[in-house]
Short mmCIF file of C-alpha atoms in Angstrom, two decimals:
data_model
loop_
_atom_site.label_atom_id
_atom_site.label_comp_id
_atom_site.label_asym_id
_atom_site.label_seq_id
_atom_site.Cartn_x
_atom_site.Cartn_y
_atom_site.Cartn_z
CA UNK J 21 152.43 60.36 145.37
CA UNK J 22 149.15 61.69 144.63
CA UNK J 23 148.18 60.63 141.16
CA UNK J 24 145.64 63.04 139.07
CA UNK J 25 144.25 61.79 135.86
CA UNK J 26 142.58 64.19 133.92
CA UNK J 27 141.06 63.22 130.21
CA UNK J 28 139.29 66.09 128.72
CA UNK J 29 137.75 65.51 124.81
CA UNK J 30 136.30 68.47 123.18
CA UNK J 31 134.04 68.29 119.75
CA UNK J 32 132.60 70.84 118.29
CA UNK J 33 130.98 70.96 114.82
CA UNK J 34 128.98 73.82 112.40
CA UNK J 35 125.96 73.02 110.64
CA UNK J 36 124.36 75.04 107.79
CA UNK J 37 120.58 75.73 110.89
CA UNK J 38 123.18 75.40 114.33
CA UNK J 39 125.66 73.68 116.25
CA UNK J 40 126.69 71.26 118.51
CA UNK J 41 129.22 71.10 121.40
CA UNK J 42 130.03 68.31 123.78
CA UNK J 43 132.86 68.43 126.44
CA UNK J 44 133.90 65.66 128.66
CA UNK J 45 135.93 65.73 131.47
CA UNK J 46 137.04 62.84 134.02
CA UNK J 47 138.93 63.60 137.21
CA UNK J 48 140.10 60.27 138.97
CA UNK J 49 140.91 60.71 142.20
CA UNK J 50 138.61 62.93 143.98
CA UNK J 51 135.53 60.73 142.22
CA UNK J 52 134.04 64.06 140.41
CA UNK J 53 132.92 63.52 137.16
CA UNK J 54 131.81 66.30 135.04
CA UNK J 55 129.55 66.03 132.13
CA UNK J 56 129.03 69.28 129.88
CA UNK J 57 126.30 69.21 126.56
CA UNK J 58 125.05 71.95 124.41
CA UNK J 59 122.67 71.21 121.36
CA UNK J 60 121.67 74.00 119.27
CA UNK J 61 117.47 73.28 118.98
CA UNK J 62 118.18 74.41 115.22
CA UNK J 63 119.11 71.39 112.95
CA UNK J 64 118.31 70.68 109.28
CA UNK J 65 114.55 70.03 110.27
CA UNK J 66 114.27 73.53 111.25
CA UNK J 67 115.60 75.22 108.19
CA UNK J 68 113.77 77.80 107.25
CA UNK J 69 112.26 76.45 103.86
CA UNK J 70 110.27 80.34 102.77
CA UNK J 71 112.24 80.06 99.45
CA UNK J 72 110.16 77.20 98.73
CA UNK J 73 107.16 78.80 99.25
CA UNK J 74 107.55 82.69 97.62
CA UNK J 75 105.07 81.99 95.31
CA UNK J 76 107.14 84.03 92.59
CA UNK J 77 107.68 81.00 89.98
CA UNK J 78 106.68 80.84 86.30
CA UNK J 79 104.08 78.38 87.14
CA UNK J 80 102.06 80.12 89.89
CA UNK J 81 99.34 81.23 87.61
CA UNK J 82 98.96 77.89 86.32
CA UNK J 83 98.77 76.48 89.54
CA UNK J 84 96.23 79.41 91.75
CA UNK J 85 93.87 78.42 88.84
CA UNK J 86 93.46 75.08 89.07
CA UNK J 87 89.81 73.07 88.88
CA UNK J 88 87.88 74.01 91.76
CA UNK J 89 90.11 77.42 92.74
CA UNK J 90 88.81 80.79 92.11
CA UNK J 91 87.52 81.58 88.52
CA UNK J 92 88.69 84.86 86.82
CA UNK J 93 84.63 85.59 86.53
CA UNK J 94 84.46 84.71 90.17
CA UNK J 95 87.08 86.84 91.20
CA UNK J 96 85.52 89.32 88.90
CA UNK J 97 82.06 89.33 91.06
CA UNK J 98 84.02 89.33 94.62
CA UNK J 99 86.07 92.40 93.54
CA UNK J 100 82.82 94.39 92.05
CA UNK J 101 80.88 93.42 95.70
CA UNK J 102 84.39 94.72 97.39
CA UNK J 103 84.29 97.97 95.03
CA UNK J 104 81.35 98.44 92.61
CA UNK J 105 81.98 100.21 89.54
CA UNK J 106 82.92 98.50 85.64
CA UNK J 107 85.94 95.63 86.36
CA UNK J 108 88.06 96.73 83.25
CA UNK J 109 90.58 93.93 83.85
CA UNK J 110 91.51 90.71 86.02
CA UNK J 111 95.03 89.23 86.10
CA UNK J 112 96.85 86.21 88.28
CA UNK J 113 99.43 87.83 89.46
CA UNK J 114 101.73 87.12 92.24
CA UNK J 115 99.59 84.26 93.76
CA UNK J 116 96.26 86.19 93.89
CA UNK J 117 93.89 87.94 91.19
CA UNK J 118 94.13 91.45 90.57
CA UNK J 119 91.01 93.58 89.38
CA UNK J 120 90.93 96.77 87.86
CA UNK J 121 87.58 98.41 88.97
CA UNK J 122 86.27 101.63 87.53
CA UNK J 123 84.37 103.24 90.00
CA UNK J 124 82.18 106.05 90.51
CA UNK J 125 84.13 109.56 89.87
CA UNK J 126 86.02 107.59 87.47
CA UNK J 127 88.47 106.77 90.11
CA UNK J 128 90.49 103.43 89.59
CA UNK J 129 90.68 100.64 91.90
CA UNK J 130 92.53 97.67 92.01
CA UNK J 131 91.49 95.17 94.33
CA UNK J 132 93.03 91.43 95.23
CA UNK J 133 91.48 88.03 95.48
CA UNK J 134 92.57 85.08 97.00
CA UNK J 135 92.55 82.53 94.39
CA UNK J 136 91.77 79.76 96.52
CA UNK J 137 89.03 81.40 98.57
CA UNK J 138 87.65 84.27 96.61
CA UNK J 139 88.19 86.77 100.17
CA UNK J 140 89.01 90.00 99.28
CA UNK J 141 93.13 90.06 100.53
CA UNK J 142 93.67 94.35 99.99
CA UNK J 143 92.26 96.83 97.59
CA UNK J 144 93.91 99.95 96.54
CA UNK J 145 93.10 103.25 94.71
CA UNK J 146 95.30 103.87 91.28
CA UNK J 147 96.02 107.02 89.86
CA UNK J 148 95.07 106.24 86.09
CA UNK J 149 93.49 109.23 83.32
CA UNK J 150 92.51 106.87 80.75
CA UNK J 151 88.87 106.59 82.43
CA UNK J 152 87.15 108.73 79.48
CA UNK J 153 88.57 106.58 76.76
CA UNK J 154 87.61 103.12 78.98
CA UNK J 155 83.76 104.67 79.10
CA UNK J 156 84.21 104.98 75.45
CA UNK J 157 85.34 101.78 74.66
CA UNK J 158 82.62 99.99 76.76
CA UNK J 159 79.63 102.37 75.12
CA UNK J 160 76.99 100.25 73.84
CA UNK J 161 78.97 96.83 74.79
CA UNK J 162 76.34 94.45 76.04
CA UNK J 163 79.42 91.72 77.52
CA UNK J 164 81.14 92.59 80.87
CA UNK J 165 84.87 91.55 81.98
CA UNK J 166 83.08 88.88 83.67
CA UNK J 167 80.99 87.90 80.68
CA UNK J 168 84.30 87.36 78.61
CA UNK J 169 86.00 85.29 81.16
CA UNK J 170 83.06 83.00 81.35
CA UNK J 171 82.94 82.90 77.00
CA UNK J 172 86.89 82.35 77.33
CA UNK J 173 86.61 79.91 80.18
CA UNK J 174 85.91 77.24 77.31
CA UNK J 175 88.81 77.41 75.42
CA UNK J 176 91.18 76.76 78.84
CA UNK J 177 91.66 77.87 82.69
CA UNK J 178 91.45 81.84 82.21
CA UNK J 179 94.41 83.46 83.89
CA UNK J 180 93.77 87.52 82.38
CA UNK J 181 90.94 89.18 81.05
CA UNK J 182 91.54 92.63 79.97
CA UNK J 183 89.68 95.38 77.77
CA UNK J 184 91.17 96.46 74.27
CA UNK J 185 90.05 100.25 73.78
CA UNK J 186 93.05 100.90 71.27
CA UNK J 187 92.07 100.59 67.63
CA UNK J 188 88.73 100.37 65.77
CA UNK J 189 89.04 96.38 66.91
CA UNK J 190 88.08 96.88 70.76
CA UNK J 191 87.15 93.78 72.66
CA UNK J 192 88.21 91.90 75.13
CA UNK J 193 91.60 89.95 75.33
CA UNK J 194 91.70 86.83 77.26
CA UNK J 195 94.11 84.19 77.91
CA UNK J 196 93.71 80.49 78.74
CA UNK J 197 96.08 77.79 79.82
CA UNK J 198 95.69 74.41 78.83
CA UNK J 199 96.29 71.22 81.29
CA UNK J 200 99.64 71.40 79.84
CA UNK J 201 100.45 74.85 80.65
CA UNK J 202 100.67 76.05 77.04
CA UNK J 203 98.90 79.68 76.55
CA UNK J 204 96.25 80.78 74.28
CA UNK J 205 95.23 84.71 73.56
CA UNK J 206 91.46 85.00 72.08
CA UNK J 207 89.59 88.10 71.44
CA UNK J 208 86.22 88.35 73.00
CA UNK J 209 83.62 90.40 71.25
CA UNK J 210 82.03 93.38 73.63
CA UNK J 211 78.14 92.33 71.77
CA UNK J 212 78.15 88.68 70.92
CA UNK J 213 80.78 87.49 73.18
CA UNK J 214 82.18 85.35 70.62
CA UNK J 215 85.63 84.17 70.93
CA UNK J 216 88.10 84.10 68.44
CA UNK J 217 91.45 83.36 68.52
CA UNK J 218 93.86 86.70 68.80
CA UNK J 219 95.45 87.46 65.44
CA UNK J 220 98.64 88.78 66.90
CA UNK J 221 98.86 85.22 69.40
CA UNK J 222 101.78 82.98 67.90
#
């Protein structure tokens, strides 16, 4: 009597980046043996780790402006060579500094600098109608955005500069971080370039 001995073992498992299969199957007495594997490429090395890297945390700003990365004054200057006009404001935002240029025409601008680099990454024109009031604000001022950041740049890492045309007090407004992350809002004057620390900062 013709004896046939077949042994067939079948695993299969699910991982969280892919799979693996393995079949094996043994036929005795016509000598075949038959060997079947299939490995998904995708294991935990290949997990797609972007969630690590968005960018989007509390700390970016703190981070993009560390020593030897792009200064806000720095940024300033690459955006106004990008897009000349007045820069009215510069902001870490979203991994890269933002500039607020008004140009020519009193159209608005805002262009984006690579913190690490200083490369212009994308500029954009804004629809804003508070250009007459900005002009105002900056008659007879003597100190630039760029001016302030570089006054502010001593009291911490500047992550915002930004002009203050509300009010009889216009000015700058800057804010610093210190090594330990803790933020500071000064007031920058728009003759002397004095800095001061901002009444309204708790």
């Amino acid at each position: 009597m013709k004896r046939n001995i077949v042994i067939a073992v079948v695993t299969a498992a699910a991982l969280v980046g892919g799979g693996t299969a393995t079949a094996l199957a043994v036929a005795g007495d016509d000598d075949s043996t038959s060997v079947t594997r299939t490995d998904d490429d995708r294991d935990d090395r290949g997990e797609d780790r972007s969630d690590d890297r968005d960018g989007d945390d509390d700390d970016g700003a703190v981070r993009a402006a560390a020593p030897g990365d792009v200064t806000a004054a720095e940024a300033i200057t690459a955006a106004l060579k990008h897009t000349p006009g007045t820069a009215v404001s510069a902001e870490l935002d979203d991994g890269s500094w933002e500039v607020d240029v008004l140009a020519e025409g009193d159209t608005w601008h805002t262009v984006r600098i690579a913190p690490d680099s200083g490369k212009v990454l994308g500029a954009q024109k804004d629809d804003e109608d508070d250009a007459a009031e900005v002009r105002a604000a900056l008659k007879g001022a003597s100190v630039t955005a760029e001016d302030a950041a570089k006054a502010a740049a001593a009291k911490g890492t500047v992550v915002s500069v930004d002009l203050d045309d509300d009010g009889g007090d216009k000015g700058w407004e800057a804010e610093t971080r210190a090594s330990g992350g803790d933020a500071r809002d000064w007031n920058v004057d728009l003759k002397t370039a004095s800095v001061t620390p901002d009444r309204d900062d708790d």
